[in-house]
Amino acid sequence: MEWRRSYGRAPKMIHLESNFVQFKEELLPKEGNKALLTFPFLHIYWTECCDTEVYKATVKDDLTKWQNVLKAHSSVDWLIVIVENDAKKKNKTNILPRTSIVDKIRNDFCNKQSDRCVVLSDPLKDSSRTQESWNAFLTKLRTLLLMSFTKNLGKFEDDMRTLREKRTEPGWSFCEYFMVQEELAFVFEMLQQFEDALVQYDELDALFSQYVVNFGAGDGANWLTFFCQPVKSWNGLVLRKPIDMEKRESIQRREATLLDLRSYLFSRQCTLLLFLQRPWEVAQRALELLHNCVQELKLLEVSVPPGALDCWVFLSCLEVLQRIEGCCDRAQIDSNIAHTVGLWSYATEKLKSLGYLCGLVSEKGPNSEDLNRTVDLLAGLGAERPETANTAQSPYKKLKEALSSVEAFEKHYLDLSHATIEMYTSIGRIRSAKFVGKDLAEFYMRKKAPQKAEIYLQGALKNYLAEGWALPITHTRKQLAECQKHLGQIENYLQTSSLLASDRHLTEEERRHFCREILDFASQPSDSPGHKIVLPMHSFAQLRDLHFDPSNAVVHVGGVLSIEITMYSQMPVPVHVEQIVVNVHFSIEKNSYRKTAEWLTKHKTANGIINFPPETAPFPVSQNSLPALELYEMFERSPSDNSLNTTGIICRNVHMLLRRQESSSSLEMPSGVVLEEGPHVLRCSLVTLEPGANKITFRTQAKEPGTYTLRQLCASVGSVWFVLPHIYPIVQYDVYSQEPQLHVEPLADSLLAGIPQKVKFTVTTGHYTVKNGDSLQLSNAEAMLILCPVESRAVVYSNTREQSSDAVLRIQSSDKVTSISLPAAPAYHVIEFELEVLSLPSAPALGGESDMLGTPEPHRKYKDKQKTGHCMVTTDHKVSIDCPWSIYSTVIALTFSVPFRTTHALLSSGTRKYVQVCVENLSDLDFQLSDSYLDTGDGTDLQPVPLNTQSQQHIHSKQSLFFVWELKWTEEPPPSLPCRFSVGFSPASEEQLSISLKPYTYEFQVENFFTLYNVKAEISPPSGMEYCRTGSLCSLEVLITRLSDLLEVDKDEALTESDEHFSTKLMYEVVDNSSNWAVCGKSCGVISMPVAAEATHRVHMEVMPLFAGYLPLPDVRLFKYLPHHSAHSSQLDADSWIENDSLSVDKHGDEQPDGSSLGSRGSVHSVCSGEHKGLPMPRLQALPAGQVFNSSSGTQVLVIPSQDDHVLEVSVT
Amino acid sequence: EISAWGSLVARRERNLRQLYPTGTSKVYGYVTNSKVKFVMVVDSSNTALRDNEIRSMFRKLHNSYTDVMCNPFYTPGDRIQSRAFDNMVTSMMIQVC
């Protein structure tokens, strides 16, 4: 039937059950009746009357009376049913038409509501008519019933609300209201609207809770005081009956206690929830209820005997659980452990506290007081309920049995605990499981069974450590310590004690207690003297930092190294440590670089302090032990056009971060710390470690060279050893041994020859101790002087570059040996001093072509010079030094650079000759040049006349200076003239030098400097023209004039003698290197030149200018033409070959573009080809530059452009 | 009082809920969008704190925590050493007690 309700509530299909009761006036509800279930909703009057007479006589009166009664009770819900019988009608068909009675009744009674009268025809017959009338009747009946029901229910609800609004009035009673609202709940339940029914109870629940809370806040209601009466019965929830009438009545009588009310309310809620198929909500609500009740009792300050609530909670938990189990199958329960486990846990907890209360958890068992208490508690349970009396496992029986004896309690408690732990574990609530386990451990400890307790404590501790719960760790450790003490696990106990003694969550007193435990044990005389208890150090003390002195942690053999460590003692009291030992691992390091003094001076660690990261254990292990992300940007560019292809972020230490977390094995320090014993230890005895930071200094004398790695740190207190198994980061120190060494190096980049230069001597003493009187013996090199300044000081440095002393150097020089006496210096020190050396410019620096006579020491670097042009010529001087520590001499090479490069040139002007010397300063220094002098040697009447006027000249760095002399002679000059140029020099910037410096010399030879021929060329424009024009032939006149008579130099193969007349064959050649001219006709020819003064030869040829402008004349070259039949031809020196060769090559290069001089080319070709074939052919030899003077060199001829533009154009292109 | 706090399983639609109840205290858990979890333990007998109060306390806590995280000098994962955060927590505790 669809039920439409007021207040916009959604229509619902309901099942309304009705009872038919014979009408009695006394059944009609009185005013203010609250019973809704027994309420008469609809009154039906049945009549069979079909006789008008009868109707008038009795039925009408009866009906009227009935209606009046109903009206009197203000009931408007009624129905009149007229049953018609065909049998009767047959008999009395004539009496009255059937409808008339119906009409009559309708007229009489249903003046407005005609539907309140129904006809039911032939109810006992099986005809369609009957069926129809039945249907009509039933529909009507239902509709009316529902109407009445709805109306009355609405009225009831309104009444109820009114009543609830009155709750602030003084006389209001919760129990009364409870009954009213419950009536509504019953109705809903009856309608199978369990949800609505539950809402009624929840409202009641909330209302009550609110009152209790308000009461706690001081706003007490009168009726509530009743619930505050002392608790006398604690027999738990009863959930097996749908309605606990016993409790309901007590509420009705207003005699219920708080627990009664709560129990009843919950039992109803439970019933409805179970109807609604929500057993898990029952479990959840039950737990809330139990917690809540305990709180409410506290809030209302209800006096409760000790243990009573525990009993009630325990019973209730089990009751709820059993009730749920009763309506679910195993699989359902197993998959919903998460909902029920709370109840299990709560029951376990309460049973435990009951056990403690009743003295069931002790070795001796309960005493009389405990027994009395137990009896009282059991009395409060009352008798077992009849409905559970037959079940073996009823909560009541369980509790009674558990409290009956120590053994029974143990059994029940263990059962419950194990079940709870298992459940918690299965749903992943590990922490809760561990918590129950800890309770269990406590229980075992009480029972003096520490071996059983240990496993639970260890399990819990492991879990807490893994997750970093500081306080639970401390608490569990405390329990564990006690347990281990009982078990006699000395090592473990001491370890736990040390952890606890350093635990900041404990009070000072507790920490002191645990610390004393350790110290007491340590001070006990041990039965076996060698026995050591090895404990990890981190709880005892932490290594904070370490400081080396010397700070670079490198020490020489025999040197003293001190290591200062800072230990942070975690103990609450000062601890006297017998010794602190650092185990050191020794290894001979192959790589000796670290040990050299050089390394020492170059590598200085910041300050020699190594900091150790504070130990993260035991707290937040999970997070902080992870290394920080090392992220880098990554760009990938395409190789072709360098455009960005990919970009991203790379985590470099993925392997560290994504590594599987070691499953807590590494969390607790591994107990098996191995004590390393080695031959190398650093020891510090009798130290008192104050709480907090302590500085401990180890001193050691270095013995063997090698690398020492600090491995373990141990502190011993009696037989207890605290060991830090690994010192990390790795700490090392090195011991080295070094041979004495001598280093000599120039102060400047390079040493310059000729001027005093400073050289630094460094003596690294190494393991050798320099005594007074030890000296360095320098064997003097011939060309190198060691200058002995008066005030020369030697400085002695220690290994760490700290100046330790200085002393005056005593230097004694003899011819062969210079002796430098060293100041006394201890081993592993450095002596430094400077000396000035002077490389004598004994060797004349090389010049041009002339061969050098100098000593073998000067080392020429022709090739380098040619390549760079700026490389200085260097000289190596080797000095052998005898050192006092060695029988071998040390040879030291010093390289000096000659600061100058000198070139010379012979210049001619007609027959006058000049010598030019160019001095180029290659060094970075400026020099002062003075007293330049050209020595042409004795025995000649040649006189160099200096053209330089200044006697002193500055030559700056990278600059050149020229000196020029004119050569004058009176007699016939020699063919070769040896010259020697010398110039004094000194650094320009420096003050007066103590010693006089040797001048710089340069030797060279001037050869064939006398002019033999004068060549004069002249170009004249074609006849009739004023100027030369491009493209038109001009005449070239070459005049070769012999200037002297026969001289020594002329005597060679080219000279021919005939009739006292000498002549020499010359070849001339006209070459225009700049392609200004085109030589027409022969450009070269051989002439026979008489060897006599003023002999001339004239050559005429045609040339054509190719360009306009002032054009230099073409070159005219002269060669000596040597005949092929010469006997010496095969003995030609290489130079002449080279000259010739180069010449021919030159000619090729020059003439190739010159197309107009074909004839001349042919002739030259013949010369060249002849040479190449190796046949005896005439040879050409260039005349030395000094022998030919070209008087027309430098002259120019004006060429004007021709009118022919076309030609011009072509020439341009 | 050492209590094993239950692991927080936040409901999907809400980021605040009461965790496993214990007899003596109420445990509330709050999870932020970035899965940072806050746990608050309140004495059961303290009836002044309703859900609304708890919610606003968590909100305050969350805001303050966000401020801490915004500090550029704070490395996530380190122990929080912010005075402002401490003061806020302390003031919340005082207000409750």
mmCIF file with all atom_site columns, C-alpha atoms in Angstrom, chain A residues 210 213 287-288 291 295 299 346 428-429 431-432 435 438 464 469 471-472 475 619-620 623-624, chain B residues 1-7 11 20-24 43-47 50 76-79:
data_model
loop_
_atom_site.group_PDB
_atom_site.id
_atom_site.type_symbol
_atom_site.label_atom_id
_atom_site.label_alt_id
_atom_site.label_comp_id
_atom_site.label_asym_id
_atom_site.label_entity_id
_atom_site.label_seq_id
_atom_site.pdbx_PDB_ins_code
_atom_site.Cartn_x
_atom_site.Cartn_y
_atom_site.Cartn_z
_atom_site.occupancy
_atom_site.B_iso_or_equiv
_atom_site.pdbx_formal_charge
_atom_site.auth_seq_id
_atom_site.auth_comp_id
_atom_site.auth_asym_id
_atom_site.auth_atom_id
_atom_site.pdbx_PDB_model_num
ATOM 1  C CA . GLN A 1 210 ? 23.269 16.247 25.038 1.00 0.00 ? 210 GLN A CA 1
ATOM 2  C CA . VAL A 1 213 ? 27.154 16.888 28.253 1.00 0.00 ? 213 VAL A CA 1
ATOM 3  C CA . LEU A 1 287 ? 32.598 0.577  20.699 1.00 0.00 ? 287 LEU A CA 1
ATOM 4  C CA . GLU A 1 288 ? 31.505 4.186  20.656 1.00 0.00 ? 288 GLU A CA 1
ATOM 5  C CA . HIS A 1 291 ? 33.646 4.485  25.386 1.00 0.00 ? 291 HIS A CA 1
ATOM 6  C CA . GLN A 1 295 ? 32.913 8.897  29.896 1.00 0.00 ? 295 GLN A CA 1
ATOM 7  C CA . LEU A 1 299 ? 31.032 13.100 33.791 1.00 0.00 ? 299 LEU A CA 1
ATOM 8  C CA . TYR A 1 346 ? 38.759 -3.327 24.219 1.00 0.00 ? 346 TYR A CA 1
ATOM 9  C CA . GLY A 1 428 ? 47.606 -4.256 8.729  1.00 0.00 ? 428 GLY A CA 1
ATOM 10 C CA . ARG A 1 429 ? 47.211 -2.346 11.958 1.00 0.00 ? 429 ARG A CA 1
ATOM 11 C CA . ARG A 1 431 ? 51.071 -0.587 15.522 1.00 0.00 ? 431 ARG A CA 1
ATOM 12 C CA . SER A 1 432 ? 47.926 -1.604 17.344 1.00 0.00 ? 432 SER A CA 1
ATOM 13 C CA . PHE A 1 435 ? 50.593 -2.203 21.428 1.00 0.00 ? 435 PHE A CA 1
ATOM 14 C CA . LYS A 1 438 ? 53.370 -4.733 24.776 1.00 0.00 ? 438 LYS A CA 1
ATOM 15 C CA . TYR A 1 464 ? 58.726 1.969  16.572 1.00 0.00 ? 464 TYR A CA 1
ATOM 16 C CA . TRP A 1 469 ? 58.154 7.068  17.348 1.00 0.00 ? 469 TRP A CA 1
ATOM 17 C CA . LEU A 1 471 ? 58.254 8.205  23.060 1.00 0.00 ? 471 LEU A CA 1
ATOM 18 C CA . PRO A 1 472 ? 57.094 4.651  22.443 1.00 0.00 ? 472 PRO A CA 1
ATOM 19 C CA . HIS A 1 475 ? 58.918 3.327  26.908 1.00 0.00 ? 475 HIS A CA 1
ATOM 20 C CA . PHE A 1 619 ? 65.001 8.993  15.085 1.00 0.00 ? 619 PHE A CA 1
ATOM 21 C CA . PRO A 1 620 ? 63.372 9.694  11.952 1.00 0.00 ? 620 PRO A CA 1
ATOM 22 C CA . GLN A 1 623 ? 63.129 10.263 6.038  1.00 0.00 ? 623 GLN A CA 1
ATOM 23 C CA . ASN A 1 624 ? 66.383 11.741 7.093  1.00 0.00 ? 624 ASN A CA 1
ATOM 24 C CA . GLU B 2 1   ? 50.510 8.696  27.669 1.00 0.00 ? 1   GLU B CA 1
ATOM 25 C CA . ILE B 2 2   ? 51.830 6.424  25.026 1.00 0.00 ? 2   ILE B CA 1
ATOM 26 C CA . SER B 2 3   ? 49.330 5.380  22.526 1.00 0.00 ? 3   SER B CA 1
ATOM 27 C CA . ALA B 2 4   ? 49.698 3.534  19.340 1.00 0.00 ? 4   ALA B CA 1
ATOM 28 C CA . TRP B 2 5   ? 48.231 5.810  16.819 1.00 0.00 ? 5   TRP B CA 1
ATOM 29 C CA . GLY B 2 6   ? 46.387 4.146  14.092 1.00 0.00 ? 6   GLY B CA 1
ATOM 30 C CA . SER B 2 7   ? 47.457 4.699  10.581 1.00 0.00 ? 7   SER B CA 1
ATOM 31 C CA . ARG B 2 11  ? 38.013 8.960  3.464  1.00 0.00 ? 11  ARG B CA 1
ATOM 32 C CA . TYR B 2 20  ? 40.336 4.459  15.810 1.00 0.00 ? 20  TYR B CA 1
ATOM 33 C CA . PRO B 2 21  ? 38.859 5.443  19.116 1.00 0.00 ? 21  PRO B CA 1
ATOM 34 C CA . THR B 2 22  ? 40.470 4.498  22.339 1.00 0.00 ? 22  THR B CA 1
ATOM 35 C CA . GLY B 2 23  ? 38.948 4.525  25.762 1.00 0.00 ? 23  GLY B CA 1
ATOM 36 C CA . THR B 2 24  ? 40.744 7.546  26.990 1.00 0.00 ? 24  THR B CA 1
ATOM 37 C CA . ASP B 2 43  ? 41.265 13.651 25.885 1.00 0.00 ? 43  ASP B CA 1
ATOM 38 C CA . SER B 2 44  ? 37.906 11.881 25.692 1.00 0.00 ? 44  SER B CA 1
ATOM 39 C CA . SER B 2 45  ? 36.604 13.745 28.689 1.00 0.00 ? 45  SER B CA 1
ATOM 40 C CA . ASN B 2 46  ? 37.090 17.034 26.881 1.00 0.00 ? 46  ASN B CA 1
ATOM 41 C CA . THR B 2 47  ? 33.592 17.664 25.616 1.00 0.00 ? 47  THR B CA 1
ATOM 42 C CA . ARG B 2 50  ? 33.230 19.297 18.748 1.00 0.00 ? 50  ARG B CA 1
ATOM 43 C CA . PRO B 2 76  ? 61.376 19.490 3.393  1.00 0.00 ? 76  PRO B CA 1
ATOM 44 C CA . GLY B 2 77  ? 61.749 16.536 5.679  1.00 0.00 ? 77  GLY B CA 1
ATOM 45 C CA . ASP B 2 78  ? 63.739 18.367 8.289  1.00 0.00 ? 78  ASP B CA 1
ATOM 46 C CA . ARG B 2 79  ? 62.455 18.860 11.778 1.00 0.00 ? 79  ARG B CA 1
#
